[in-house]
Structures are given as structure tokens and as C-alpha cells.
Coordinates of C-alpha atoms in Angstrom, one line a residue:
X1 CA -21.0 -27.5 -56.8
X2 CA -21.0 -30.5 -54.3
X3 CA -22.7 -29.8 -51.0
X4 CA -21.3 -30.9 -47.6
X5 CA -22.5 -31.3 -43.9
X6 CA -19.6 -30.1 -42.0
X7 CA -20.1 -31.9 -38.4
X8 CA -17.7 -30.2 -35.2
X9 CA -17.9 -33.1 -32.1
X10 CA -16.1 -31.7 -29.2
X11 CA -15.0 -33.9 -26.8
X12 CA -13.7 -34.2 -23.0
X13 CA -10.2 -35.2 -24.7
X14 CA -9.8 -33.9 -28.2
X15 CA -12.0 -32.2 -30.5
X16 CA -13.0 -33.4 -34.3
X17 CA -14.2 -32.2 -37.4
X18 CA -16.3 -34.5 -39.6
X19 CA -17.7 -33.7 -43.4
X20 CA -20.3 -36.0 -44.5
X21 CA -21.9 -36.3 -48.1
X22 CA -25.7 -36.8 -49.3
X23 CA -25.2 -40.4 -47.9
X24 CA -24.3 -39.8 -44.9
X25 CA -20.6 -41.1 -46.1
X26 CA -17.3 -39.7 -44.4
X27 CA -15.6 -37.9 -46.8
X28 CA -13.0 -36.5 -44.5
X29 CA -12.2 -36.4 -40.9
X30 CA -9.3 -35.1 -38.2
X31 CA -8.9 -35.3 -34.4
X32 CA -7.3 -33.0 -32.6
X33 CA -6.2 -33.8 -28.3
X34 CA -5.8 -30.9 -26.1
X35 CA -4.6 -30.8 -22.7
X36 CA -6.5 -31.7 -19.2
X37 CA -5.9 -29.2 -16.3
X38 CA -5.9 -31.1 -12.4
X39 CA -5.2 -28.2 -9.8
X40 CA -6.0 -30.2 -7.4
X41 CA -7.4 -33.9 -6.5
X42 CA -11.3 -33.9 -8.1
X43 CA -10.8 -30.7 -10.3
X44 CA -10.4 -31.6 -13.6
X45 CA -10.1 -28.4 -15.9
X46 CA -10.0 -27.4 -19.8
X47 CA -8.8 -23.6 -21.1
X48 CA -11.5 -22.7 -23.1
X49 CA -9.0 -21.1 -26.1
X50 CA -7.3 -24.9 -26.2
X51 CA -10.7 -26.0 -27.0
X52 CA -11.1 -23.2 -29.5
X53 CA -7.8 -23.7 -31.1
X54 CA -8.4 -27.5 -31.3
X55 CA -11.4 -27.2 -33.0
X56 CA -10.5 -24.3 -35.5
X57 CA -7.7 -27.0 -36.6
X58 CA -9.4 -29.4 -37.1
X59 CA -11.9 -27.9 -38.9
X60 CA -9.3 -26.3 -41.3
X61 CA -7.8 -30.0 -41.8
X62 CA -10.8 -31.8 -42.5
X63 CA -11.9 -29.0 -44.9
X64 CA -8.7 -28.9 -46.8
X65 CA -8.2 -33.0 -47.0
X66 CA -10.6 -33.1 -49.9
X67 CA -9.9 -29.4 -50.9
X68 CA -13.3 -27.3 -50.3
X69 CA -14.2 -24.5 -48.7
X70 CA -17.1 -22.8 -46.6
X71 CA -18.8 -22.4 -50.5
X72 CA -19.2 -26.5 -50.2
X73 CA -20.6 -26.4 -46.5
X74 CA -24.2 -26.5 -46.5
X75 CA -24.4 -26.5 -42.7
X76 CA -22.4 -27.0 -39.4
X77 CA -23.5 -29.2 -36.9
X78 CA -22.3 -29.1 -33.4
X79 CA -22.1 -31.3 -30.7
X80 CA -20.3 -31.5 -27.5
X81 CA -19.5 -32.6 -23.8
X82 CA -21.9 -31.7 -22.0
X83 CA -22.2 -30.2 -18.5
X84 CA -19.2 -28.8 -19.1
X85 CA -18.8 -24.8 -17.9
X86 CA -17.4 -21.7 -19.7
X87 CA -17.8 -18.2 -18.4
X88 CA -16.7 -15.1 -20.3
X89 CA -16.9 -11.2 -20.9
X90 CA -20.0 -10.5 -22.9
X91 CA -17.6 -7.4 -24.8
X92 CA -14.3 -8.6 -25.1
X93 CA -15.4 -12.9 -25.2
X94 CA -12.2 -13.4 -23.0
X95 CA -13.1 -16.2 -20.4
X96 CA -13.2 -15.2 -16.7
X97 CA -11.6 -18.7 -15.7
X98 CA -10.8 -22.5 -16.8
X99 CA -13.7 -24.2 -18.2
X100 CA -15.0 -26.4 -15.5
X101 CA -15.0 -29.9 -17.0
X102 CA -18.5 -32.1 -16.0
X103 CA -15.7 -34.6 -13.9
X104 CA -15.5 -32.2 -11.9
X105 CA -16.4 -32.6 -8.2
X106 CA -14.7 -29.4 -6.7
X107 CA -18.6 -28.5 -5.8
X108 CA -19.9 -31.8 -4.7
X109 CA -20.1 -30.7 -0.8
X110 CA -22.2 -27.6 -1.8
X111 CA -25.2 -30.3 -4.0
X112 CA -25.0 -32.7 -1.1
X113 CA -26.2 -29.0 1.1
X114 CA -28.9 -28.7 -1.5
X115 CA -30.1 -32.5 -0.9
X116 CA -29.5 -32.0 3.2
X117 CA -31.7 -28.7 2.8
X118 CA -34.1 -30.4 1.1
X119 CA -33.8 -29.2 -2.5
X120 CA -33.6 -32.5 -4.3
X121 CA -37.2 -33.1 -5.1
X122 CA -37.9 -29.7 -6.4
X123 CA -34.4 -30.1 -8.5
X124 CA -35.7 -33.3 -10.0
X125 CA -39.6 -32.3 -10.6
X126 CA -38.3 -29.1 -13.1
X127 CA -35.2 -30.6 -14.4
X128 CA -35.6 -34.7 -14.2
X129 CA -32.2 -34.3 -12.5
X130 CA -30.7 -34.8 -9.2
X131 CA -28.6 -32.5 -7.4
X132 CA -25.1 -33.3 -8.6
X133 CA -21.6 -31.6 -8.9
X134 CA -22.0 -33.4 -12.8
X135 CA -24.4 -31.0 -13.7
X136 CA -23.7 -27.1 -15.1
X137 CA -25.2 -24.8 -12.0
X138 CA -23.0 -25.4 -9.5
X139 CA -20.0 -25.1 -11.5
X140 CA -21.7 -21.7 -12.2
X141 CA -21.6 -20.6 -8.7
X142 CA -18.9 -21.5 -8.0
X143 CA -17.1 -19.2 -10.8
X144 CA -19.0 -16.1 -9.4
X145 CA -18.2 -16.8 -6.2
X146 CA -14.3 -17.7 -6.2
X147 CA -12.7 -15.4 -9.6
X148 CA -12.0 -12.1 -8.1
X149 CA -14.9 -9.5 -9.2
X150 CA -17.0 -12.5 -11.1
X151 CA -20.2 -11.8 -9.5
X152 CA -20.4 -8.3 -9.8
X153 CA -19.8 -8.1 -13.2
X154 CA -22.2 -11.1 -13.4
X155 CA -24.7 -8.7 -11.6
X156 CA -24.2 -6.0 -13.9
X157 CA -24.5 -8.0 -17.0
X158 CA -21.4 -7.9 -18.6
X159 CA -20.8 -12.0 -17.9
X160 CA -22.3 -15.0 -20.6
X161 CA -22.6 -18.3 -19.3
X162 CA -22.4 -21.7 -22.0
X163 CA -21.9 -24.5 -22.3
X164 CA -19.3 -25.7 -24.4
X165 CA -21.6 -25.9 -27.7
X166 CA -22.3 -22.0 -26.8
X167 CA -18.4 -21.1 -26.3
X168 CA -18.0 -22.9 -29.9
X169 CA -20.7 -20.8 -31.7
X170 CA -19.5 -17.7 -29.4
X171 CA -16.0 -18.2 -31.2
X172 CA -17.6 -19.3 -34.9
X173 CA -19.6 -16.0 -35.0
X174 CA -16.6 -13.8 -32.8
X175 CA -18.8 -13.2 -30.1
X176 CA -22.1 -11.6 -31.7
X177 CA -24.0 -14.7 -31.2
X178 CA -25.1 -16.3 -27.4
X179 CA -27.2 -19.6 -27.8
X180 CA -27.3 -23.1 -26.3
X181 CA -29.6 -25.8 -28.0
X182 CA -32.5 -27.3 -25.6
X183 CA -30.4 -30.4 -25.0
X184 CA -27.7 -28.7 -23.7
X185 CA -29.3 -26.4 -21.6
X186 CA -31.7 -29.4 -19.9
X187 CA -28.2 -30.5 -18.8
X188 CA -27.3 -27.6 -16.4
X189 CA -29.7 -28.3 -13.5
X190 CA -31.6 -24.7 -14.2
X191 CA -33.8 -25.2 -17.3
X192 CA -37.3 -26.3 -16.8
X193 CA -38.0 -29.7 -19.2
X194 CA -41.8 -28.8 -18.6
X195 CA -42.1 -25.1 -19.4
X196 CA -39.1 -25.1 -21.7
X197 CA -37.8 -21.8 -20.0
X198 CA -34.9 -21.1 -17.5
X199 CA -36.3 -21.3 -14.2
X200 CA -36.3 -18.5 -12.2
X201 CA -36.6 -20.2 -8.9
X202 CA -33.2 -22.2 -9.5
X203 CA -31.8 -19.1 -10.9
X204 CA -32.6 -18.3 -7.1
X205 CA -31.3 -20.8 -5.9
X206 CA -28.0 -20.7 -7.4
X207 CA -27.0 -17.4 -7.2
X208 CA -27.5 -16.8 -10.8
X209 CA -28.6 -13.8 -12.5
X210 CA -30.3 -14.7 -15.5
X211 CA -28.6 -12.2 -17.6
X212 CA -25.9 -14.6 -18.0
X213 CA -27.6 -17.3 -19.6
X214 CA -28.1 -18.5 -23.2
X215 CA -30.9 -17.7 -25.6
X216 CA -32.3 -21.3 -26.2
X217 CA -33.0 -22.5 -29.5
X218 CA -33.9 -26.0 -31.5
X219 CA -31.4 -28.8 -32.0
X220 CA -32.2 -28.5 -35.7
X221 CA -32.5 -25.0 -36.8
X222 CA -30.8 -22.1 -38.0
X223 CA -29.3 -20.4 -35.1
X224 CA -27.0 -18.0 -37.2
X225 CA -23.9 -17.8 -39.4
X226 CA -20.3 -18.0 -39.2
X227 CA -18.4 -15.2 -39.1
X228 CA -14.6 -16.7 -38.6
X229 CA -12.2 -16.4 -41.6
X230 CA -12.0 -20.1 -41.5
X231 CA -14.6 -20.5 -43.9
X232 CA -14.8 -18.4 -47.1
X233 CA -18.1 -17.2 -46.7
X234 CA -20.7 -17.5 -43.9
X235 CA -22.2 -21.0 -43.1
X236 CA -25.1 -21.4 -41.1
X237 CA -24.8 -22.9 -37.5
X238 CA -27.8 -25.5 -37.7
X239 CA -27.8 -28.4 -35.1
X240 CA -26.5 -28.5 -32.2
X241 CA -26.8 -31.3 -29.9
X242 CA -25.4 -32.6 -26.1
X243 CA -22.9 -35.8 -27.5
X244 CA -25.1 -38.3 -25.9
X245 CA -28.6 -36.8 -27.7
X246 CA -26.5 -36.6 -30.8
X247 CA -25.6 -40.1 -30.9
X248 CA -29.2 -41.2 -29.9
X249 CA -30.1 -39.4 -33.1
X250 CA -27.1 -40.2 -35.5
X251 CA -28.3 -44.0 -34.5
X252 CA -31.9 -43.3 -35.7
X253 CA -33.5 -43.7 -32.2
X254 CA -36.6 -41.6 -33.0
X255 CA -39.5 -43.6 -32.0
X256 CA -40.4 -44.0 -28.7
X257 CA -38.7 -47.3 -27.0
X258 CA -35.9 -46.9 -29.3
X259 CA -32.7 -47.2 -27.6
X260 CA -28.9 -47.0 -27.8
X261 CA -25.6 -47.6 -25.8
X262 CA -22.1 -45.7 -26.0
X263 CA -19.6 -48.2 -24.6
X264 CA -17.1 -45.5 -23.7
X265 CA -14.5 -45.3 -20.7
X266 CA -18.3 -45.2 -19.3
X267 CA -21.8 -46.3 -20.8
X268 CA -24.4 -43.9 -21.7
X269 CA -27.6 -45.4 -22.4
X270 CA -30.4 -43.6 -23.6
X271 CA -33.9 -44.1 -24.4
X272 CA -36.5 -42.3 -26.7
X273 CA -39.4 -41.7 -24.5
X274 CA -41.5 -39.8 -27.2
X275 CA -43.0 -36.1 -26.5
X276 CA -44.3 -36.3 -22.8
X277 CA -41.2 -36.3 -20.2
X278 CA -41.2 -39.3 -17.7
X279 CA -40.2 -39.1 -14.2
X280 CA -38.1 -42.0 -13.3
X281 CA -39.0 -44.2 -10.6
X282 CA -36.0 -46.1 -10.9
X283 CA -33.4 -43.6 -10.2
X284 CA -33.1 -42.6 -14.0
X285 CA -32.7 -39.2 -15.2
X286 CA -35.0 -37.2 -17.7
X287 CA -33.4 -35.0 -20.1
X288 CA -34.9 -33.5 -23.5
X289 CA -33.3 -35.3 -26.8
X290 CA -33.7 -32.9 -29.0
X291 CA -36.2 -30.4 -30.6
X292 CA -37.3 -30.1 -34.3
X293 CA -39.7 -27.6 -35.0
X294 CA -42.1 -27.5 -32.6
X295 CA -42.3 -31.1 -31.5
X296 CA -39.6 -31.6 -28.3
X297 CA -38.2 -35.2 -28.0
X298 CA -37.6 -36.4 -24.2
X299 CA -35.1 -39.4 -23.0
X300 CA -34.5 -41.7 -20.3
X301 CA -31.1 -41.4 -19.8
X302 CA -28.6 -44.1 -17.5
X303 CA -25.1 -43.5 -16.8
X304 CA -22.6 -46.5 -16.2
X305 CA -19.7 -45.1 -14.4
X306 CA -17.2 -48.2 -14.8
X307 CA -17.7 -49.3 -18.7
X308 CA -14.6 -49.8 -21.1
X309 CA -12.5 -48.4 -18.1
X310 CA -11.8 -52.3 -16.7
X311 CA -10.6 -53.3 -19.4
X312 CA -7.6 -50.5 -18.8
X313 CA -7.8 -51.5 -15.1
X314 CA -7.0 -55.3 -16.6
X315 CA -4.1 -53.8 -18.3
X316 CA -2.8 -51.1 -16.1
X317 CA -4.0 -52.6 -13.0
X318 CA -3.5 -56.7 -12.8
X319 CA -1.4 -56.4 -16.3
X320 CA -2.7 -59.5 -17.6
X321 CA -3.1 -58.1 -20.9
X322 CA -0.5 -56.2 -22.9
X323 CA -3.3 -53.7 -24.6
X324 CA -7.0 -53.3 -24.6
X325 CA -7.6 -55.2 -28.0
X326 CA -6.1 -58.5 -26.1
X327 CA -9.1 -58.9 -23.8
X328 CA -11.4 -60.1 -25.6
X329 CA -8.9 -63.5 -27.3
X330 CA -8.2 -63.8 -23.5
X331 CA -11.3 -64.1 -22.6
X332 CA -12.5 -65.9 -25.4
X333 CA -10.2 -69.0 -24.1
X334 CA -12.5 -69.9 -21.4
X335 CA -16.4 -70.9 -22.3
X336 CA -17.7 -69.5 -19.0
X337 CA -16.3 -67.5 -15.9
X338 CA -16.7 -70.8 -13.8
X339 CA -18.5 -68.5 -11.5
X340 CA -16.7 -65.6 -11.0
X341 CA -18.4 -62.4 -11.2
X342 CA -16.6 -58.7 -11.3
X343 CA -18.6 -56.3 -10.0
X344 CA -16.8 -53.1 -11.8
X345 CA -17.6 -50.3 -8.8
X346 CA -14.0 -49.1 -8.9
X347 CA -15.6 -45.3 -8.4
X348 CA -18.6 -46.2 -7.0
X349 CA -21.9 -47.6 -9.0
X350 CA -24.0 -46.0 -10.8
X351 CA -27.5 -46.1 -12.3
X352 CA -29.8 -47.6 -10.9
X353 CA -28.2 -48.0 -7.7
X354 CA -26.3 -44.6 -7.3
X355 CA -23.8 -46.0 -4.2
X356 CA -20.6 -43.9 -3.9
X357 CA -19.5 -45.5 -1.6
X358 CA -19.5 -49.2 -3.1
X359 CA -16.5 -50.8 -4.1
X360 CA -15.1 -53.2 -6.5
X361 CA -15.2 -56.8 -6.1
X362 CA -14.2 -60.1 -7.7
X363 CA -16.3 -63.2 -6.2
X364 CA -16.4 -66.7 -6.7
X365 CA -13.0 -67.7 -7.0
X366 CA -11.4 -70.9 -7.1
X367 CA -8.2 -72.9 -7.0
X368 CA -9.1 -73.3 -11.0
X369 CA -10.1 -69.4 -11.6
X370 CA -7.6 -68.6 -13.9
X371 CA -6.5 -64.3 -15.5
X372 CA -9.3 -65.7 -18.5
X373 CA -11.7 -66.1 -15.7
X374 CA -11.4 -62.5 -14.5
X375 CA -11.0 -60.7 -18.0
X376 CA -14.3 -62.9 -19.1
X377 CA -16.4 -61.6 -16.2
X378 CA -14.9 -58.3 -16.7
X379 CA -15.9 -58.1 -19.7
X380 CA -19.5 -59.8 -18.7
X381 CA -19.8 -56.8 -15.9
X382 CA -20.4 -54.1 -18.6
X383 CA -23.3 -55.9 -20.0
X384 CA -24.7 -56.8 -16.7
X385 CA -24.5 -52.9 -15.9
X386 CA -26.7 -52.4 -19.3
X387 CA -29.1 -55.0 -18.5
X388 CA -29.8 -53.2 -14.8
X389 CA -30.0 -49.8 -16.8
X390 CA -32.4 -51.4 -19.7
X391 CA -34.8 -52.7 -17.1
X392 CA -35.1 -49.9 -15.3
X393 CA -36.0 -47.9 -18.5
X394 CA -38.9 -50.7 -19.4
X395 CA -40.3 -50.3 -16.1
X396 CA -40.5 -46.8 -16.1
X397 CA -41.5 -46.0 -19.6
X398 CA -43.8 -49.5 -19.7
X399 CA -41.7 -50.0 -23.0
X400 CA -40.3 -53.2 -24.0
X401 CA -37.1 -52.7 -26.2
X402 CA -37.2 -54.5 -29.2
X403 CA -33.2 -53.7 -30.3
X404 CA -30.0 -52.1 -28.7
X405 CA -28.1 -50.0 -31.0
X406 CA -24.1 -49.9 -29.9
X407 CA -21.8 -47.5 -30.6
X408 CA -18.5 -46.5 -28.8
X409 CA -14.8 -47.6 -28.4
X410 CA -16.0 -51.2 -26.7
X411 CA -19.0 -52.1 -29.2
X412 CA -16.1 -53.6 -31.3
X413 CA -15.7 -56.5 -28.9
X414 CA -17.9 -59.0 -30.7
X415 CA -18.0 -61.3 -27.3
X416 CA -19.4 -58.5 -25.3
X417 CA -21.6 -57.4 -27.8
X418 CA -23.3 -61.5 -28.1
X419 CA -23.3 -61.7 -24.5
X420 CA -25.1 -58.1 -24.1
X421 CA -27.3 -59.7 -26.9
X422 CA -27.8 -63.0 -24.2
X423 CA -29.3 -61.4 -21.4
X424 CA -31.5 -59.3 -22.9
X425 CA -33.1 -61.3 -25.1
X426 CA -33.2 -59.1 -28.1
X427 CA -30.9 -58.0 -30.9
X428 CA -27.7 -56.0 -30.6
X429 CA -26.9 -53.8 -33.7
X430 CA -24.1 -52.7 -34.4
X431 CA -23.8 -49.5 -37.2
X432 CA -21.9 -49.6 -40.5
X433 CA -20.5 -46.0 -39.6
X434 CA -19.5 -46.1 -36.1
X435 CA -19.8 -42.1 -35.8
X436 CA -22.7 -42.0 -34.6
X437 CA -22.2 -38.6 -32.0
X438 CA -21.1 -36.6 -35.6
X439 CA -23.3 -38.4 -37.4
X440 CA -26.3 -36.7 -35.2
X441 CA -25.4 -33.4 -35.3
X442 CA -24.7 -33.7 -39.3
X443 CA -28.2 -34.9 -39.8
X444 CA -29.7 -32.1 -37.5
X445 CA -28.3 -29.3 -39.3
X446 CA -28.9 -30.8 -43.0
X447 CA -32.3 -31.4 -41.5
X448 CA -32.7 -27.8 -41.0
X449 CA -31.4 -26.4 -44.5
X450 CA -32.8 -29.2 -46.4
X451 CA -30.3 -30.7 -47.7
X452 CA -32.1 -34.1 -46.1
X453 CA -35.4 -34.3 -47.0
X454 CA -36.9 -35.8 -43.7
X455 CA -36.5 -38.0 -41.0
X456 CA -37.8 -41.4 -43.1
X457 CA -34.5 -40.4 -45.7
X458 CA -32.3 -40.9 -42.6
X459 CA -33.4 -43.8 -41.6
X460 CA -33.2 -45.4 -45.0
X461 CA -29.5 -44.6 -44.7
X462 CA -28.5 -46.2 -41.3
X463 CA -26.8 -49.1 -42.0
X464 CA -26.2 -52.1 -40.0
X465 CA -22.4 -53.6 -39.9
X466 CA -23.3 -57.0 -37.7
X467 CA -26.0 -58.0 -35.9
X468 CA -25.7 -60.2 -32.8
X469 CA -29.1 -62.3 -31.7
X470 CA -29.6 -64.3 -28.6
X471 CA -28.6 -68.1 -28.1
X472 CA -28.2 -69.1 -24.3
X473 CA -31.6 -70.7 -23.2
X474 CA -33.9 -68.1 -20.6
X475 CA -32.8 -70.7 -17.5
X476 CA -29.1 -70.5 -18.4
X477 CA -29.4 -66.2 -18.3
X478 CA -31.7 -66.3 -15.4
X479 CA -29.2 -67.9 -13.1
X480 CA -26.3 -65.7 -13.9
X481 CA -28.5 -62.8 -13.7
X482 CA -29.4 -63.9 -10.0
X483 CA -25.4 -64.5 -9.5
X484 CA -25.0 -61.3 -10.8
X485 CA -27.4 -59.3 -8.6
X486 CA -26.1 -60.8 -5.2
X487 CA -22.3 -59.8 -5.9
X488 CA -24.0 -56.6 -6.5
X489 CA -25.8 -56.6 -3.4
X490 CA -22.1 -58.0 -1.6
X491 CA -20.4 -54.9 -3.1
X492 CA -22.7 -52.7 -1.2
X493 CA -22.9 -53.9 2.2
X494 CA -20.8 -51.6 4.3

């Protein structure tokens, strides 16, 4: 009987259900949307069940499209958004309120508190994080504290606290199972990356009893078995992985130096920093990777807050293009920007400069700056925003990256990918199987049931679709590196 890695990736805005062969092939796939929740300006909500229901459907679909059942699943694999915050009854598994969504920024008053009072550098010496509203502990609080009776049941252990890999498994094994993977929980802003434990003093600091938390267990390992009718029999639950680690992983990033972009609606960039965590002196964050056996794998991790996103603003915004796919001919039609540079801060910037409060601008413009101008430095601004973000991780980790591996709606632009190739100096490779998230948390649960061998088979299957290598000449990239730094540094003056 064939076997099959059944991959679940569960997204901000629709969840999917991915089976993979031996090869690491697709064999099937389906993509489900469910709704987003806004009660008010900054709140951004999911219902927990919605992502349940997507995900049981699309799990049933994918399954069915090439006609096996749980018999043919050798493993599950998991991964997720993270951050994200689900609360429910420990008996009954019924949630105690809306899943707060990692968007969220209802408690962003209450971390700027924690900084004022001084918290930050404790925060960010156990976690690698900062004290943000993006993170999982606040969202926490701020369930106990506002749902009628929350904190007293919390108190008297009868509330569970996951993220929304934990609320999946909670719902694959009808309640009997409570776990987050390391990655997940070094996401919440109360897990120590150093002693591997939750940390009682943020506990403390939070409000949070630590009943309510997750057992935490490997990325790649058997955590338990299915118990849903779904599946025929029960499968075992064997990766599980934050989307960003997974995709890190699914893109073979398992040397240290090795690194990879997502060019979403955002960028994520992440770096494989090997098995000692380090502390960013460049306003990075630290996060753990991923864990397989006893061997825990740290990142540098760099969030772009403006990525793919101007290119909708293009659209939506100015309406110089019809859809997303005509940037890039528009842009195409001019060599150069003829000087203009974009600086993208439309919500603010983020890593390494972390200004909320800067603001988007277009400079250099002439009487000949034309819409292919402003759609070519648009596009130019994402890979500027990588460059900052890949310097900052060589000067932190003393690493000098060797290739960028892309993935991610945008990594399909070939002009942005050769003009990310330009400033860096160094090749941008681009994967044969663009699933890279599913692709993760597929290999981490075969991984753990053997159905891959190791870690050298995987790499031997990763397979390069184009590769784009550097032509402009070092003076040529220096200068608009320099232009691109001082409209920066304009944006922020205030």
C-alpha cells in the first residue's frame, strides 16, 4: 500500500491540506478561506470552529482527490500562523472567545506599559523578543481579564491555552491531547529559548497561571494520534512547526548561515543560526527553528512589514495597474527608476529600524518620472528592505550568506528576484515546488516515522526552478544603496 505525508498549513486567511509522496511530489492539494472578524479598528479576529471546519475540509478534499484514506497516511504534519491565541474549556474543548489573530493590536498600550516599566530587557534576554501586542501573552491576558468568569476558571484549571497548531491537534485527537511544538511556543513571549521551559517569572508577569499552558514537545516527533472520524484509522501527529520555521525547513535551511525569504503581503526572513541562540544587536529577533531529537535549532528572524502589499497599494491605491501580475511588464519598460526611490513605510517600518511612526515616501521625482518609475522603485523597495534585514543578520551572527532561497506569492516576479540577486551580491534561488511552508512540516513528520531516511535524503530532493546571479558592477549597487538609505533616513525625520 502507497504511503503518504499528509501536510495541514493553516493560515491567517484560509487553511490547506497538502499530501506529498516519497519525493516530496504533490500529489494532491485544496484551500479552503474562512472569514476575518474586525470588532473594532486594530482587532482583527478568527472563530476558532471556522478554523476547525476549514481545515477538516480540506483535509477530507485533498484525501479523497486521489482516493485514499488515513490507511495511506503515514504522518500528519502541522503548521500554522503563529502568535495567534485560542482559549478553551479543558472538559468540554468549547472556546471561551474569538481566537485573537497575531494583527492584533487591541493590547498594544498594555506592552508599551511593560517597556515604560522597564520589562523589555528581561522580555528579550529569556525570549529573544521584544515586548509586542504581535506576540501570544498579552493576547492571553487580555482573554482572562475581559470574558466574563475567564480567570477564575483559568485559576482553577479548567482553561488550555494554544496556539493555533495546539487548537488543531486539540480538535484531531477531540480534546484528549494539549501540546504546542518548541517553535510555536518560543513565539508567545513566555517560553524561555535558554532553559527550554515556560518561565515562571513571565507567567508572573502576565497574569498567567501556568496550568493553562501547553505540554511542549519536538517539531519532529510523535506527539500522539488522531482520533477524528476523518481518517479511517489513527495517524500519528508528527511535526509541527510555526509557518515561518516550517518554510525555513521545507527550503533546506539547516546549516548555520543558511537563509530564506517569504515575499508575502510582508517578508519574513529567517536565518539558521545553528544550536547556540544569538542575541541581536541589530534589532533582530531570536526564536527557536525547530527541534529534532535532542539537538534545538535557533534563527535570526526579520520581519518586513510593507512587502508584496505595494504592489496592491499600486493597484488599489494610484491604479496604475489593472492587477498585481501587471507590475512587473510595467516596470520592466523603464531600465532604471531615474532616481526615484519608494520608501514602502505605509504602516510604519520594520526590522531593523522598528519606527511606527515613519511614513511612506516617494523621492526624487521629476518632470520625466513617469507611473514605470514608481512601480520600478516599488518593486526595488522590497529588496532594499531584504538587503537591510540580511546585513543585519551577517553582523550579528558574523555569517556571510552565500544564497537566498525565495519563496512566497512575489518570488515569482523574475525582475525583483535579479535585482534582490544585485545588491546582495550572491545568488537568489528560487524552488521547483514553491510549497515550501507544507513542504516543512511534511518532511518533519516523515522524519519522525521514517518514512525519510535523514536530513542529507531531503536535501537531495530540493530542487531549484531558476536561479538569478548578480550583474550590476559593486560601484553601480553602492550608489543606490546610499540613495536608498537617505530616503530612509527622510522617511523618519519627524
Amino acid at each position: 500500500m502507497e504511503q503518504f505525508i499528509l501536510s495541514l498549513d493553516q493560515g491567517t486567511n484560509s487553511s490547506r491540506a497538502v499530501v506529498f509522496d516519497r519525493d516530496g511530489n504533490i500529489r494532491s492539494q485544496a484551500q479552503h478561506e474562512f472569514p476575518q472578524i474586525f470588532p473594532r479598528p486594530g482587532w482583527v479576529e478568527h472563530d476558532p470552529f471556522q478554523i476547525w471546519g476549514s481545515q477538516a475540509a480540506v483535509i477530507a478534499e485533498a484525501i479523497s482527490q486521489i482516493g485514499i484514506n488515513g490507511h495511506n497516511i503515514a504522518a500528519v504534519g502541522i503548521t500554522n500562523q503563529r502568535e495567534t491565541t485560542v482559549v478553551w474549556d479543558a472538559e468540554t474543548g468549547e472556546p471561551v472567545y474569538n481566537a485573537i489573530v497575531w494583527q492584533d493590536r487591541r493590547t498594544a498600550e498594555f506592552c508599551d506599559r511593560l517597556r515604560d516599566e522597564g520589562h523589555a530587557d528581561m522580555i528579550r534576554r529569556k525570549t529573544g523578543l521584544i515586548p509586542d501586542a504581535y506576540f501570544s501573552a498579552a493576547k492571553i491576558r487580555w482573554i482572562l481579564d475581559n470574558v466574563p468568569g475567564a480567570r477564575k476558571r483559568a485559576e482553577a484549571g479548567k482553561l488550555r491555552f494554544g496556539t493555533v497548531d495546539s487548537w488543531l491537534i486539540a480538535c484531531l485527537t477531540r480534546n484528549s491531547l494539549h501540546v504546542t511544538d518548541i517553535s510555536n511556543a518560543s513565539r508567545t513571549m513566555l517560553f524561555n529559548i535558554h532553559t527550554l521551559q515556560w518561565d515562571e517569572d513571565l507567567l508572573r508577569l502576565f497574569g498567567i497561571p501556568a496550568s493553562m499552558m501547553p505540554e511542549v514537545v519536538d517539531s519532529s516527533g510523535v506527539a500522539g494520534h488522531t482520533k477524528t472520524t476523518i481518517f479511517a484509522h489513527p495517524v500519528p501527529i508528527a511535526g509541527v512547526a510555526g509557518d515561518q520555521q516550517s518554510a525555513l525547513f521545507g527550503q533546506m535551511c539547516v546549516r548555520p548561515g543558511a537563509i530564506k525569504n517569504t515575499y508575502g503581503t510582508g517578508c519574513f526572513l529567517l536565518m539558521n543560526s545553528g544550536t547556540k541562540p544569538i542575541v541581536s544587536a541589530n534589532r533582530l529577533l531570536t526564536t527557536i527553528a525547530w527541534k529534532i531529537g535532542s539537538e534545538v535549532t535557533y534563527a535570526l528572524e526579520g520581519s518586513i512589514f510593507v512587502g508584496g502589499s505595494v504592489v496592491q497599494w499600486l493597484r488599489d491605491g494610484l491604479k496604475c495597474i489593472a492587477s498585481s501580475d501587471d507590475v512587473e511588464h510595467l516596470a520592466g519598460s523603464v531600465s532604471d527608476t531615474d532616481g526615484v526611490y519608494f520608501v514602502p513605510a505605509l504602516t510604519g517600518l520594520g526590522a531593523p529600524y522598528w519606527d511606527p511612526y515613519a511614513r511612506g515616501l516617494v523621492c526624487g521625482i521629476s518632470r520625466g518620472t513617469t507611473t514605470a518609475h514608481i512601480a520600478r522603485a516599488a518593486l526595488e523597495s522590497i529588496a532594499y528592505q531584504v538587503y537591510d534585514i540580511v546585513k543585519a543578520m551577517e553582523l550579528d551572527s558574523g555569517l556571510s550568506v552565500a544564497e537566498l532561497k525565495v519563496d512566497g506569492g512575489a518570488s515569482r516576479n523574475n525582475l525583483l528576484m535579479q535585482f534582490q540577486s544585485d545588491i546582495l551580491f550572491t545568488g537568489v534561488h528560487r524552488p521547483a515546488i514553491t510549497e515550501t511552508t507544507a513542504l516543512g512540516a511534511a518532511y518533519l513528520a516523515g522524519l519522525a516515522v521514517g518514512y525519510w531516511d535523514g536530513i542529507d535524503t531531503l536535501c537531495a530532493q530540493w530542487r531549484e526552478e531558476r536561479a538569478f546571479l548578480p550583474e550590476r558592477s559593486a560601484e553601480e549597487v553602492a550608489r543606490s544603496i546610499a540613495g536608498w538609505h537617505e530616503a530612509v533616513r527622510r522617511t523618519m525625520i519627524r
